[in-house]
PDB file of C-alpha atoms and ligand atoms in Angstrom:
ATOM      1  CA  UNK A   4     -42.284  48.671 -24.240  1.00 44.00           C
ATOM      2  CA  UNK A   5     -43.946  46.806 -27.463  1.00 50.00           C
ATOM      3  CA  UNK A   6     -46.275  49.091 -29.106  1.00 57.00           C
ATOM      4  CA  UNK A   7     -50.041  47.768 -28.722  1.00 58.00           C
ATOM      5  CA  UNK A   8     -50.866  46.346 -32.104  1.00 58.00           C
ATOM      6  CA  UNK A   9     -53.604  48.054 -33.666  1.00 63.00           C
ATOM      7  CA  UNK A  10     -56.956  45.896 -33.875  1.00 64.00           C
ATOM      8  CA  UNK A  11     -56.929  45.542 -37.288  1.00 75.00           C
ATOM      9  CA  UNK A  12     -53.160  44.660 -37.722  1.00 86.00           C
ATOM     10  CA  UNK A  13     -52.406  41.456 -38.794  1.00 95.00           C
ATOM     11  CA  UNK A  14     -49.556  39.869 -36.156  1.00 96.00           C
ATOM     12  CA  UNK A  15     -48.493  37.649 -39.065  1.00 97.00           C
ATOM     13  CA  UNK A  16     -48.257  39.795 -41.735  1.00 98.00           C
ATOM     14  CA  UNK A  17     -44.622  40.955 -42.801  1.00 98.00           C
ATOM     15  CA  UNK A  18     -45.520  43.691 -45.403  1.00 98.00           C
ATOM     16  CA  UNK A  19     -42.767  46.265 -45.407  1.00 97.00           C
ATOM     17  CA  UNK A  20     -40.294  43.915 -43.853  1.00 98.00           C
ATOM     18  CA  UNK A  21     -36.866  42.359 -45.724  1.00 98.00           C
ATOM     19  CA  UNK A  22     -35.500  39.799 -44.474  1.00 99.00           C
ATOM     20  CA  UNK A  23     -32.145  37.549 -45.611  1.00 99.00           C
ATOM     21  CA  UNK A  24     -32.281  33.698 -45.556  1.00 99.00           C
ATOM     22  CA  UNK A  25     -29.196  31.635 -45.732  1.00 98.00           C
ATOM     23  CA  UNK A  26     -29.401  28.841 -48.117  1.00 98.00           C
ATOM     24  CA  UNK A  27     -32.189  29.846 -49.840  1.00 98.00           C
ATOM     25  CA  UNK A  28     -31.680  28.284 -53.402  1.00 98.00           C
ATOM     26  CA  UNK A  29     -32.915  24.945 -52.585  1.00 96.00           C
ATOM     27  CA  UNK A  30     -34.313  22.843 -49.804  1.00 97.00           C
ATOM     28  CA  UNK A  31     -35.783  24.578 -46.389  1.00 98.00           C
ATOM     29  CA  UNK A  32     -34.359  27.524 -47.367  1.00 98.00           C
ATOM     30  CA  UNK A  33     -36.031  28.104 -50.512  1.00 98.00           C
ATOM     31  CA  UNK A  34     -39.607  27.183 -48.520  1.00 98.00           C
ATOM     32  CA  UNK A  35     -38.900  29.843 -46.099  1.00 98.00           C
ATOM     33  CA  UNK A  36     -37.729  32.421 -48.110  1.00 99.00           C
ATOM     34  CA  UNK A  37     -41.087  32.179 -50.541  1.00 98.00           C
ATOM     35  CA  UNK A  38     -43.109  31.343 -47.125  1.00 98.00           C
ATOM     36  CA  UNK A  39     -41.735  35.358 -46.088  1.00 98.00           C
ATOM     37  CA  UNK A  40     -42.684  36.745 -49.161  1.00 98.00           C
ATOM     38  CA  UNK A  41     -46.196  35.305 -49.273  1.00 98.00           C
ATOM     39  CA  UNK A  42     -46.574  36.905 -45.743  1.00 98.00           C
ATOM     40  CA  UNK A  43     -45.214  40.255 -47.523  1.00 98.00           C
ATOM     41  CA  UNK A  44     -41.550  40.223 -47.190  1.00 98.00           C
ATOM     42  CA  UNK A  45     -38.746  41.024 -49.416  1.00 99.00           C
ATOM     43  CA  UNK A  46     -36.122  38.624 -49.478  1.00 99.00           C
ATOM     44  CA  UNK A  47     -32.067  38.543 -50.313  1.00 99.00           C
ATOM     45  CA  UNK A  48     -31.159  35.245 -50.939  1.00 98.00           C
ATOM     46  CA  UNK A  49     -27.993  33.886 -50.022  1.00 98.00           C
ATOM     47  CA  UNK A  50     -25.696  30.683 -51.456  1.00 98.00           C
ATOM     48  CA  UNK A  51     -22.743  29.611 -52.469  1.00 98.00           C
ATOM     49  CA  UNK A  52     -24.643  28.450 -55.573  1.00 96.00           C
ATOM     50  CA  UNK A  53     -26.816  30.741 -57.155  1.00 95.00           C
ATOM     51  CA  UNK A  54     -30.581  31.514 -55.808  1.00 98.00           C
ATOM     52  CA  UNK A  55     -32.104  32.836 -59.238  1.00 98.00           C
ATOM     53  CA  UNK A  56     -34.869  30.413 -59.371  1.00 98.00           C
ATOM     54  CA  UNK A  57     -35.905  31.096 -56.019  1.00 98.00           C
ATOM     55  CA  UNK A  58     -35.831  34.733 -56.639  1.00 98.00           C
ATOM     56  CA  UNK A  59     -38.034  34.286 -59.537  1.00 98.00           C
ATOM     57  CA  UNK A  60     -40.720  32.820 -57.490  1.00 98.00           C
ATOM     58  CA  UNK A  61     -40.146  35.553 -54.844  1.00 98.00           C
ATOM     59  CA  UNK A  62     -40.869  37.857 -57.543  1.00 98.00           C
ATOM     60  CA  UNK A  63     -43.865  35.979 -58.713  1.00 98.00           C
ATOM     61  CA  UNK A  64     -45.099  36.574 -55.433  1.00 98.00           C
ATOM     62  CA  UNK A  65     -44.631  40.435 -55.815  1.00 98.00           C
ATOM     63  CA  UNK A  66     -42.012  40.757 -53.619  1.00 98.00           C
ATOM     64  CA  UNK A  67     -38.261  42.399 -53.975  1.00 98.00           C
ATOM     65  CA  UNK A  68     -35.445  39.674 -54.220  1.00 98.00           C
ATOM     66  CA  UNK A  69     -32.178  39.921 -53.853  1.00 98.00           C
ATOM     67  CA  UNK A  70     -29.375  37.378 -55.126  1.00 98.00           C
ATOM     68  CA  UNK A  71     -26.700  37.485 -53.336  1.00 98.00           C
ATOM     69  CA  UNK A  72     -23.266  34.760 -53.655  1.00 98.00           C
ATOM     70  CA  UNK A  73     -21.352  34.257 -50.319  1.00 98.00           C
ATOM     71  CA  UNK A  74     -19.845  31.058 -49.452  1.00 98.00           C
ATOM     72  CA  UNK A  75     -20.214  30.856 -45.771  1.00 98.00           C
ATOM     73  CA  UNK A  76     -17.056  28.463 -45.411  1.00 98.00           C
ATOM     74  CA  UNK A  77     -15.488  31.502 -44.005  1.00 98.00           C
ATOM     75  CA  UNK A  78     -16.088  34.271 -41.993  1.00 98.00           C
ATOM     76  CA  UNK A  79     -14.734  37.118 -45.015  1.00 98.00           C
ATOM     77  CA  UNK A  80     -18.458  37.438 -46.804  1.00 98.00           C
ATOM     78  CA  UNK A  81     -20.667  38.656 -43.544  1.00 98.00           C
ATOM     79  CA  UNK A  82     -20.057  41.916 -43.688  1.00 98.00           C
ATOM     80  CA  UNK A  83     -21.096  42.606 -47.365  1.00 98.00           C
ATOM     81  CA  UNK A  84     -24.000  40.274 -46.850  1.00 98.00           C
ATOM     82  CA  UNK A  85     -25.659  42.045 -44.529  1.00 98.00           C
ATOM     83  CA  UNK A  86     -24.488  45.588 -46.127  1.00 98.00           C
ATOM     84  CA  UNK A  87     -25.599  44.630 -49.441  1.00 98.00           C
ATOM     85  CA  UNK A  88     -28.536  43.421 -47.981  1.00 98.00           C
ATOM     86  CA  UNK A  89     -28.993  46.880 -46.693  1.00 98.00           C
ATOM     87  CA  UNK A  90     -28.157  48.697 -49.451  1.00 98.00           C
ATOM     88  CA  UNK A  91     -30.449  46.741 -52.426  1.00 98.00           C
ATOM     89  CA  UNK A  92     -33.347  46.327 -50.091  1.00 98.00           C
ATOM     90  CA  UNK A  93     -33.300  49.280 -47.611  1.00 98.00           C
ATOM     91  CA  UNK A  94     -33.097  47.385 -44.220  1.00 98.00           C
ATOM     92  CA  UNK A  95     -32.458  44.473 -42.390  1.00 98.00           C
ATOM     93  CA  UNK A  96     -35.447  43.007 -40.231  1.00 98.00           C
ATOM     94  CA  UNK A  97     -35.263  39.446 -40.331  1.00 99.00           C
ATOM     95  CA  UNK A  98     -32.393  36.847 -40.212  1.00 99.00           C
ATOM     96  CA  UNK A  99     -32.506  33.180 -41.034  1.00 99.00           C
ATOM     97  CA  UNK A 100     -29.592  31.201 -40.423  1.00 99.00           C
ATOM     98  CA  UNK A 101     -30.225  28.124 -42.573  1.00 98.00           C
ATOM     99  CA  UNK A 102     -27.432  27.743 -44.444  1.00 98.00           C
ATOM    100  CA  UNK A 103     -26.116  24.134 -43.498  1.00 98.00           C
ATOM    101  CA  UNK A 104     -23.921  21.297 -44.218  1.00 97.00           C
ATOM    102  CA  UNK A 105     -23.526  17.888 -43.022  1.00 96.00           C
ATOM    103  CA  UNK A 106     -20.781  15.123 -43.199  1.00 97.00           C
ATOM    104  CA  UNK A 107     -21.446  11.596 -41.941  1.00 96.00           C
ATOM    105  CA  UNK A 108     -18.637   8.708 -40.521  1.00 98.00           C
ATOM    106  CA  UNK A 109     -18.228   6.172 -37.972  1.00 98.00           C
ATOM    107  CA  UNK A 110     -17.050   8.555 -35.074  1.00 98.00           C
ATOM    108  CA  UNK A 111     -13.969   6.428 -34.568  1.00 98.00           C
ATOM    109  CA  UNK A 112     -12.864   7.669 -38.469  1.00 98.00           C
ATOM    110  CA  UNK A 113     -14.040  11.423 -38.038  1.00 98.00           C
ATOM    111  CA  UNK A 114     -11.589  13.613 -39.618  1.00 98.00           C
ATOM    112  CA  UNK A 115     -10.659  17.050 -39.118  1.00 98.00           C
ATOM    113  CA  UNK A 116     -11.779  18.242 -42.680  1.00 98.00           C
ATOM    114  CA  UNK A 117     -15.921  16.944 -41.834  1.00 98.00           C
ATOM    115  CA  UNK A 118     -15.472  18.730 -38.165  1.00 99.00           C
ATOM    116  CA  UNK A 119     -14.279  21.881 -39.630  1.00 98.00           C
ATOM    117  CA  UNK A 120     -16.277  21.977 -42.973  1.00 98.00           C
ATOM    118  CA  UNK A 121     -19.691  21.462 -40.869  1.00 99.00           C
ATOM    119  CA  UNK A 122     -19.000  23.632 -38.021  1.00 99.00           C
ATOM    120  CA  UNK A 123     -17.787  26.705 -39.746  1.00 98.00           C
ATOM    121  CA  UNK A 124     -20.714  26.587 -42.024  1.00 98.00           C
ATOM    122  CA  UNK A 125     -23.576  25.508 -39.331  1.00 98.00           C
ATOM    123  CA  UNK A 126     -22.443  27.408 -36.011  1.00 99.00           C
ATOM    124  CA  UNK A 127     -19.286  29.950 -36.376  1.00 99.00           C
ATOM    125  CA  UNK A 128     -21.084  31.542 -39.544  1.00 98.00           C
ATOM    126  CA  UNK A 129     -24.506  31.666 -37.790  1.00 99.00           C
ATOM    127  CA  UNK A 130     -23.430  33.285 -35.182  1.00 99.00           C
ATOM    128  CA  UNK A 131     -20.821  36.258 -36.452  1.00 99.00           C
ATOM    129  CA  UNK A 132     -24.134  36.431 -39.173  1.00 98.00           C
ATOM    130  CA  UNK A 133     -26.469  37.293 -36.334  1.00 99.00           C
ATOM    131  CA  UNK A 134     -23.394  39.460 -34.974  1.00 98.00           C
ATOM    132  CA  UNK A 135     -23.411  41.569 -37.763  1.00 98.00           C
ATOM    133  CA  UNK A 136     -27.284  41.624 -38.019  1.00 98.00           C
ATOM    134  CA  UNK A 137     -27.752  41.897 -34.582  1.00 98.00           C
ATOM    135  CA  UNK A 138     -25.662  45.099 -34.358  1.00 98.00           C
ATOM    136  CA  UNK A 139     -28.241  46.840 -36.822  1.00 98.00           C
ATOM    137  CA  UNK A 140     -31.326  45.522 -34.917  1.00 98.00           C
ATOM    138  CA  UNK A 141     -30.287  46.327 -31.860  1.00 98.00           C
ATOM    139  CA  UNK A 142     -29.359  49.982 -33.180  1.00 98.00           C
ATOM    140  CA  UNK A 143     -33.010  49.845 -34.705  1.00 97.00           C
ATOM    141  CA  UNK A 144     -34.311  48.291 -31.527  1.00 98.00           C
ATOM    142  CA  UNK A 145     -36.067  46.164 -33.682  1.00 98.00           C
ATOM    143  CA  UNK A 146     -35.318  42.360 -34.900  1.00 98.00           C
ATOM    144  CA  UNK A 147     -35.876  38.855 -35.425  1.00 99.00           C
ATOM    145  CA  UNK A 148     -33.063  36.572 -36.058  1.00 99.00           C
ATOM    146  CA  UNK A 149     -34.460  32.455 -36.431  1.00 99.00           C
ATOM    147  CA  UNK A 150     -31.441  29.773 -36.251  1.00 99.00           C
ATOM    148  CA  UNK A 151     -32.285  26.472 -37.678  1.00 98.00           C
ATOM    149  CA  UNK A 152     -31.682  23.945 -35.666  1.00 98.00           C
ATOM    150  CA  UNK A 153     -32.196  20.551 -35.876  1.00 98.00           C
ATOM    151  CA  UNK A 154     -33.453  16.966 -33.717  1.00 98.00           C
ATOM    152  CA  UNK A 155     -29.963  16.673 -32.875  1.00 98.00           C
ATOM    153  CA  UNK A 156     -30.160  20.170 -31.027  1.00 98.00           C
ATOM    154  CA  UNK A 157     -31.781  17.744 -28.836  1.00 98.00           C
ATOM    155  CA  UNK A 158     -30.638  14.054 -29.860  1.00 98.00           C
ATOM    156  CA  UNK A 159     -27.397  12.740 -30.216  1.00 98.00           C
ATOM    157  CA  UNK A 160     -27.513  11.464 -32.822  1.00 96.00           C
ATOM    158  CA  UNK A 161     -25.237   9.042 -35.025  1.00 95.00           C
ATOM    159  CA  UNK A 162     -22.436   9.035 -37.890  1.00 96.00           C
ATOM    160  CA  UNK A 163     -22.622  12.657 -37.492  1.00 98.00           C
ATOM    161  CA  UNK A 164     -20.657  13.704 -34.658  1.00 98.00           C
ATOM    162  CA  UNK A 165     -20.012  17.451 -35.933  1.00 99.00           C
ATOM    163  CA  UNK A 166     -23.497  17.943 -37.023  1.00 98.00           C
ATOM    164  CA  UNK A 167     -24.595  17.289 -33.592  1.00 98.00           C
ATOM    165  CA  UNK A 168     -21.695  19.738 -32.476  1.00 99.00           C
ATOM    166  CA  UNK A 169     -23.133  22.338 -34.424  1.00 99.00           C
ATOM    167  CA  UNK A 170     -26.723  21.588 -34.077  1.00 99.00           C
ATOM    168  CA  UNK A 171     -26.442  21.665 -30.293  1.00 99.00           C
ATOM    169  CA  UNK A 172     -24.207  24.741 -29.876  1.00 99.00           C
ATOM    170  CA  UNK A 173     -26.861  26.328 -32.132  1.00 99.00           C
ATOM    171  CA  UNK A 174     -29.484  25.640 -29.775  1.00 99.00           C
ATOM    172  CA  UNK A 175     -27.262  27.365 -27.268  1.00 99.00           C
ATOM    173  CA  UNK A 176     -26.183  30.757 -29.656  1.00 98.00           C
ATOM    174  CA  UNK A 177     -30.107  31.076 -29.784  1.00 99.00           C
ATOM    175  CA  UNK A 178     -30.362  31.391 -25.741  1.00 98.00           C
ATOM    176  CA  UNK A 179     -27.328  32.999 -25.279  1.00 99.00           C
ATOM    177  CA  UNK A 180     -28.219  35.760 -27.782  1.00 99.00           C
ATOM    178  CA  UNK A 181     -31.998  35.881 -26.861  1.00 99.00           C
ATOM    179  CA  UNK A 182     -30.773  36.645 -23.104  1.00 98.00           C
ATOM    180  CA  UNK A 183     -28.852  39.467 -24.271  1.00 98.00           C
ATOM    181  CA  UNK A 184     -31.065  40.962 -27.032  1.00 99.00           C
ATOM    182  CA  UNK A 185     -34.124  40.095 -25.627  1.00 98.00           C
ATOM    183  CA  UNK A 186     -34.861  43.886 -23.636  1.00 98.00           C
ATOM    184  CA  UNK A 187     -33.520  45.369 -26.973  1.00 98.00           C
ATOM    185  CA  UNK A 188     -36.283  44.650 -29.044  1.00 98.00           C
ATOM    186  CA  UNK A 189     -34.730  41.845 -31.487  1.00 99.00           C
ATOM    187  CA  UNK A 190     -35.960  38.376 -30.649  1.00 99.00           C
ATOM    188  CA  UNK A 191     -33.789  35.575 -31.216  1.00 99.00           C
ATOM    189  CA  UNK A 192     -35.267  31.688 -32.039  1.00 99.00           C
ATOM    190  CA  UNK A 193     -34.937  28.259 -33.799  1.00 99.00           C
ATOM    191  CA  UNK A 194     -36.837  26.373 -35.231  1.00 99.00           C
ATOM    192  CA  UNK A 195     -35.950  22.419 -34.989  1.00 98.00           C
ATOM    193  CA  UNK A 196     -37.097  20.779 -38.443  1.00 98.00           C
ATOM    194  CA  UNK A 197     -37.837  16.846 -38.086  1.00 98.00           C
ATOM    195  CA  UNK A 198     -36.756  14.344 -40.923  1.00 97.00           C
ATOM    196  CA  UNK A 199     -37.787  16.811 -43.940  1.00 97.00           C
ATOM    197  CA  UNK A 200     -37.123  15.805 -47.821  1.00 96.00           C
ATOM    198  CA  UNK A 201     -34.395  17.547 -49.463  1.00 94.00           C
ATOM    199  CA  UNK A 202     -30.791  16.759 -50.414  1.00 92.00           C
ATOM    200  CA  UNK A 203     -29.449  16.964 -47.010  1.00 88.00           C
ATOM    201  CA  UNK A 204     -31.694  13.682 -45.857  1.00 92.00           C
ATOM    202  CA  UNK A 205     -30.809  11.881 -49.522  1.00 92.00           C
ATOM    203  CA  UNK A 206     -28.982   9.410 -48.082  1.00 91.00           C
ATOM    204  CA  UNK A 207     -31.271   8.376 -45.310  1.00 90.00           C
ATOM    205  CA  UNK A 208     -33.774   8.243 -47.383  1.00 95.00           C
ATOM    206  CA  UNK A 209     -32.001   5.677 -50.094  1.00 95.00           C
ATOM    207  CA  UNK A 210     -30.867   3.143 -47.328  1.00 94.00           C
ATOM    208  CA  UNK A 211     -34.212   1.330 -47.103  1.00 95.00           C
ATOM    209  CA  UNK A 212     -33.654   0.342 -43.511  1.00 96.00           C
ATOM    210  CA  UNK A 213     -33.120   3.505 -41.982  1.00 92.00           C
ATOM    211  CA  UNK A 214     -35.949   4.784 -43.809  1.00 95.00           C
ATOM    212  CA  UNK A 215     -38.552   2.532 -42.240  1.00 95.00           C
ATOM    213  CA  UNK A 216     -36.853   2.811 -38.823  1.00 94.00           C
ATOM    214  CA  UNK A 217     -37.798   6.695 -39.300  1.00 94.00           C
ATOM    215  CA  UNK A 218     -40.671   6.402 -40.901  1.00 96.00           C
ATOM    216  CA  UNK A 219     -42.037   3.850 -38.001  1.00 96.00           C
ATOM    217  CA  UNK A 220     -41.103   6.547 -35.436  1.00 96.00           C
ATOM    218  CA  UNK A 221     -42.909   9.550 -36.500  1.00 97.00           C
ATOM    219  CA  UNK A 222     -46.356   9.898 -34.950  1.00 98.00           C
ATOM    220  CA  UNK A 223     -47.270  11.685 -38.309  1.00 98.00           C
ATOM    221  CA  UNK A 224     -46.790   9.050 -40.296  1.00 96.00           C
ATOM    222  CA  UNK A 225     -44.488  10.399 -42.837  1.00 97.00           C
ATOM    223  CA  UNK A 226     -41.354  12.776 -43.597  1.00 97.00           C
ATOM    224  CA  UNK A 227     -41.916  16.574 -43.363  1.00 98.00           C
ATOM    225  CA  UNK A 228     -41.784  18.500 -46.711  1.00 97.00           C
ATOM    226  CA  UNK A 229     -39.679  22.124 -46.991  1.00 97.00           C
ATOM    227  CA  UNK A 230     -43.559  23.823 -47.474  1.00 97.00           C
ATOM    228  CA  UNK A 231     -44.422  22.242 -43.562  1.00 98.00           C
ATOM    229  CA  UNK A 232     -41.509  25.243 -42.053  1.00 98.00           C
ATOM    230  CA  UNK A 233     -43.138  28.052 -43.534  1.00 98.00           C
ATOM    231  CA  UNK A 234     -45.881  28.493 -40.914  1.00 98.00           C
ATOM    232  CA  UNK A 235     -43.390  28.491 -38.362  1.00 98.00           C
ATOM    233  CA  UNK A 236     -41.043  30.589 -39.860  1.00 99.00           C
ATOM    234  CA  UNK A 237     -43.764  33.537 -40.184  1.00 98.00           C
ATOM    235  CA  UNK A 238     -44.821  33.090 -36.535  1.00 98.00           C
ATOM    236  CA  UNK A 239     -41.083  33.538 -35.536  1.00 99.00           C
ATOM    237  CA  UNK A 240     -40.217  36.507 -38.502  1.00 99.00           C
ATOM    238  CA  UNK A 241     -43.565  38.403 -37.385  1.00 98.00           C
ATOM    239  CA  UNK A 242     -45.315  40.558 -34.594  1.00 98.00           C
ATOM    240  CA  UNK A 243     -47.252  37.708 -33.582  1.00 98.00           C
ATOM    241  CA  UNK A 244     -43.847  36.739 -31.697  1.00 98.00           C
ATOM    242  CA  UNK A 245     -42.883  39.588 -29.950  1.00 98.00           C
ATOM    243  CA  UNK A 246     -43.129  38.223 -26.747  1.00 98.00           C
ATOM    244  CA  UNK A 247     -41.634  34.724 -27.373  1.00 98.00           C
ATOM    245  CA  UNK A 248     -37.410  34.846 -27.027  1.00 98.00           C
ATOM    246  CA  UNK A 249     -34.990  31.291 -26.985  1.00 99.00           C
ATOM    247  CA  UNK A 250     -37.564  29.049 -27.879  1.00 98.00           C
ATOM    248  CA  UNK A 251     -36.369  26.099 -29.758  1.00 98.00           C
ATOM    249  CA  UNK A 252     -39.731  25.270 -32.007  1.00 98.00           C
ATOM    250  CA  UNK A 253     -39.725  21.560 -33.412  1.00 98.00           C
ATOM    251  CA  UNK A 254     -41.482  21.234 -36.533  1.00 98.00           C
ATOM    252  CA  UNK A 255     -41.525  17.497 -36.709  1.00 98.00           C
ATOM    253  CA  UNK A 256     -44.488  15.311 -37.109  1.00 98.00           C
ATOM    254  CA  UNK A 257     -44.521  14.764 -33.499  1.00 98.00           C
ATOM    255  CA  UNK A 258     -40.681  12.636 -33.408  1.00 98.00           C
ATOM    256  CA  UNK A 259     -39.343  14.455 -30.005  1.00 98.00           C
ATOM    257  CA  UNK A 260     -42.826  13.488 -28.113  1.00 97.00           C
ATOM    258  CA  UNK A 261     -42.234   9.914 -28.743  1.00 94.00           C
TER     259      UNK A 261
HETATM  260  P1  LIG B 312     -29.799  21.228 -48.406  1.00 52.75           P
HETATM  261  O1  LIG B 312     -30.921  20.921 -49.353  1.00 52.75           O
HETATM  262  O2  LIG B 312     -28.562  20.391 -48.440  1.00 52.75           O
HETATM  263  O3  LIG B 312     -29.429  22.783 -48.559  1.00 52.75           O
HETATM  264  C1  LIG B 312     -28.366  23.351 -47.853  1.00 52.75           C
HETATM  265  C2  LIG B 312     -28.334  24.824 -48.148  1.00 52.75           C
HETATM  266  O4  LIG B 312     -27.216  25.406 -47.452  1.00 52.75           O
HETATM  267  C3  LIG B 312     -28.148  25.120 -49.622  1.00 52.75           C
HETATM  268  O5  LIG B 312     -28.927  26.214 -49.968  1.00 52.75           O
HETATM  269  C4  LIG B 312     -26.668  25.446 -49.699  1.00 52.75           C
HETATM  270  O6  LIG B 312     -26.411  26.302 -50.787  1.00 52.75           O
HETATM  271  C5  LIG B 312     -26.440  26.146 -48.367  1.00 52.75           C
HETATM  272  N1  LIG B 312     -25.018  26.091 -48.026  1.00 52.75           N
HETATM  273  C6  LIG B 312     -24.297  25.004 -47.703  1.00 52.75           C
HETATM  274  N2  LIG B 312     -23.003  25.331 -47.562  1.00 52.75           N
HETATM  275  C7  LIG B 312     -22.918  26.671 -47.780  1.00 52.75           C
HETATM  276  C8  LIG B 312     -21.846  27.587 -47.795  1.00 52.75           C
HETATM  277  N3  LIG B 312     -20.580  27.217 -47.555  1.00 52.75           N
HETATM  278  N4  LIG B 312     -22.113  28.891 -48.072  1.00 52.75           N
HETATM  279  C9  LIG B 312     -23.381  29.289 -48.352  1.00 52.75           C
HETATM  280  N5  LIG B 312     -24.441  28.449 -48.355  1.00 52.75           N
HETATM  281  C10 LIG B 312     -24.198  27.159 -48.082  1.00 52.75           C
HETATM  282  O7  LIG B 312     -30.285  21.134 -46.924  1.00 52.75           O
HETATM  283  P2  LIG B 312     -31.693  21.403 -46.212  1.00 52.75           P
HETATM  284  O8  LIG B 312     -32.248  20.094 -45.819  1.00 52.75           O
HETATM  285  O9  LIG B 312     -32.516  22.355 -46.975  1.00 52.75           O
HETATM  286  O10 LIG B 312     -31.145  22.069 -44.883  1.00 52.75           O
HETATM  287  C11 LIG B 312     -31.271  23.440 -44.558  1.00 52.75           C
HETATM  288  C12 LIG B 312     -30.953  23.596 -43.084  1.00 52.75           C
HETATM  289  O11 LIG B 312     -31.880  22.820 -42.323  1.00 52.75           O
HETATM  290  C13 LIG B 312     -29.567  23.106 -42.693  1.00 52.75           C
HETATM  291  O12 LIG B 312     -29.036  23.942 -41.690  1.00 52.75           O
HETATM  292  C14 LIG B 312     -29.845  21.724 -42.129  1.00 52.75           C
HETATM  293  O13 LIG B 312     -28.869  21.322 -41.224  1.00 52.75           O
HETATM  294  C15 LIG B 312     -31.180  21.965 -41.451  1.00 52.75           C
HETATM  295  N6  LIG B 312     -31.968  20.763 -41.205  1.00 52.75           N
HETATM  296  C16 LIG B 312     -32.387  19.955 -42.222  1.00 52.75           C
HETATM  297  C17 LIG B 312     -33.154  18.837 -41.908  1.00 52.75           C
HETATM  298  C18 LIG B 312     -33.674  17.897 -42.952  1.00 52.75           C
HETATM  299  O14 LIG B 312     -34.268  16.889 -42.591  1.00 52.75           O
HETATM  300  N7  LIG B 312     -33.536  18.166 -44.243  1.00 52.75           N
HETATM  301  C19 LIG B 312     -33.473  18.550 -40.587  1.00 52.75           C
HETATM  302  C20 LIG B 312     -33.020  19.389 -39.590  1.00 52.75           C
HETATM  303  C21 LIG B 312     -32.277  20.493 -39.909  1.00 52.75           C
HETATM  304  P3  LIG B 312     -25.152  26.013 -51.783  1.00 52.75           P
HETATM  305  O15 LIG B 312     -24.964  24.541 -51.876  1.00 52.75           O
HETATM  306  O16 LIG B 312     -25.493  26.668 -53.058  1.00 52.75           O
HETATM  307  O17 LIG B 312     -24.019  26.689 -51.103  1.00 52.75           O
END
C-alpha cells in the first residue's frame, strides 16, 4: 500500500530523488533532464557524445550531475550505467529511456544496417535498461521508469519503417513491464512527444512541403519545443503518479485528436 502523502508534501516535487536520462546532451533529453532537476532531482546523464553542457546547467540549478559515456548501440554498457549511476549519486529512482535514433528510406530500399542501427538503440536498449533498473526498484519497491515514445507508437508512419518498429514495440515494453511491476511499487510509462524541434525532426523541417503539411495538422498551431516535455516528465518521475501505470501520454499540440 502507497503511503498517504503528507498534506503539505508536494506530489511533484523530486527533492532527494536521482534519476538517469538517456540522451541527455541535446534535444528532449537535455529538457527533461534540467526539467528533473528544477523539480529537485539529481541527474546522470547519458550519451554517446558527451553531456557536459547539460550537466553544467543541472548544476546551475543546484543539483548533482553525473556524466556518464555509453553508446547504447549495444547491450555491453547497461550494467555500468546503472552501477555507476548508483555509485556517484547514491540510488537509482527514476529512468528515462530517451536515447533514440532514426533512419529514413523508401520501405522498398530498407536495409538491414537502418533496421538494426534504430532498433538496438530505440527498443532492445530500452528495455534490458529498464531490466537492469527495474531489478533495483523492484528490490527497493520503489520506481519510475518513463519510455519515450513517439506518434508512430500510434501512427504508421512513412520512410521510417524501423522507427515505427521500435516506436510501437516501445509502447508495448511500457505495458508489458507496467503489468508486471505495477504491485511492486515501480511504475512504468511513456510519454508520446508530437513533432518537437531538435535534430531528429531537421529534415522534416527543411523540406518546405512536409513542413506545412505538419504544421496545417496540429490543432496548436505550431511544432512543440524540448521545454513543452518537462511538465510531463515530472508528473510521470513524481508522487503525483503513483497511481497511474502503462499510460502512453502524448505531448503533442493536440495531432492524435485530429
Ligand atoms: P536528437 O536531438 O537526435 O537526440 C538523440 C539523443 O539520443 C542524443 O542525445 C544522442 O546522443 C542519443 N543517442 C543516439 N544514439 C545513441 C547511442 N547509440 N548511445 C547513446 N545515446 C544515443 O533527438 P530528439 O528529438 O531529442 O529525440 C529524443 C527521443 O525522442 C528519441 O527517442 C526520439 O525518437 C524521440 N522523439 C522525438 C520526436 C521529435 O519530434 N523530435 C518525436 C517523437 C519522439 P549522442 O548522439 O551523443 O549519442
Amino acid at each position: 500500500m502507497s503511503p498517504v502523502l503528507e498534506h503539505h508534501e508536494n506530489p511533484f516535487s523530486l527533492h532527494g530523488r536521482v534519476a538517469l536520462v538517456t540522451g541527455a546532451n541535446r534535444g528532449l533529453g537535455q529538457a527533461i533532464a534540467l526539467a528533473l532537476a528544477r523539480a529537485g532531482a539529481d541527474v546522470a546523464l547519458v550519451a554517446s557524445g558527451d553531456s557536459n553542457e547539460t550537466a553544467a546547467l543541472v548544476q546551475a540549478l543546484g543539483r548533482r550531475a553525473l556524466v556518464l559515456r555509453a553508446d547504447l548501440s549495444s547491450l555491453d554498457p547497461i550494467e555500468n550505467v546503472v552501477a555507476d549511476t548508483e555509485r556517484g549519486l547514491g540510488g537509482l529512482d527514476i529512468l528515462v529511456n530517451n536515447a533514440g535514433v532514426i533512419r529514413r528510406a523508401d520501405a522498398l530500399d530498407f536495409s538491414e544496417q537502418d533496421w538494426d542501427e534504430v532498433m538496438n538503440v530505440n527498443l532492445k536498449s530500452a528495455f534490458f535498461l529498464a531490466q537492469a533498473a527495474g531489478r533495483r526498484m523492484v528490490a527497493n519497491g520503489r520506481g519510475k521508469i518513463i519510455n519515450i515514445a513517439s506518434m508512430l507508437s500510434f501512427q504508421g508512419g512513412i520512410r521510417v519503417p524501423s522507427y515505427t518498429a521500435s516506436k510501437s514495440g516501445l509502447a508495448g515494453i511500457t505495458r508489458l513491464l507496467a503489468n508486471e511491476w505495477a504491485g511492486k511499487g515501480v511504475n512504468v510509462n511513456a510519454i508520446a512527444p508530437g513533432y518537437m524541434s531538435t535534430d531528429n525532426t531537421a529534415q522534416l523541417r527543411a523540406d518546405e512541403g512536409r513542413n506545412r503539411e505538419i504544421l496545417a495538422r496540429i490543432p496548436a498551431g505550431r511544432w512543440g519545443t524540448p521545454d513543452d516535455l518537462g511538465g510531463a516528465a515530472v508528473f510521470l518521475a513524481g508522487r503525483a503518479s503513483d497511481y497511474v501505470n502503462g499510460a502512453i501520454l502524448p505531448v503533442d499540440g493536440g495531432w492524435l485528436a485530429r
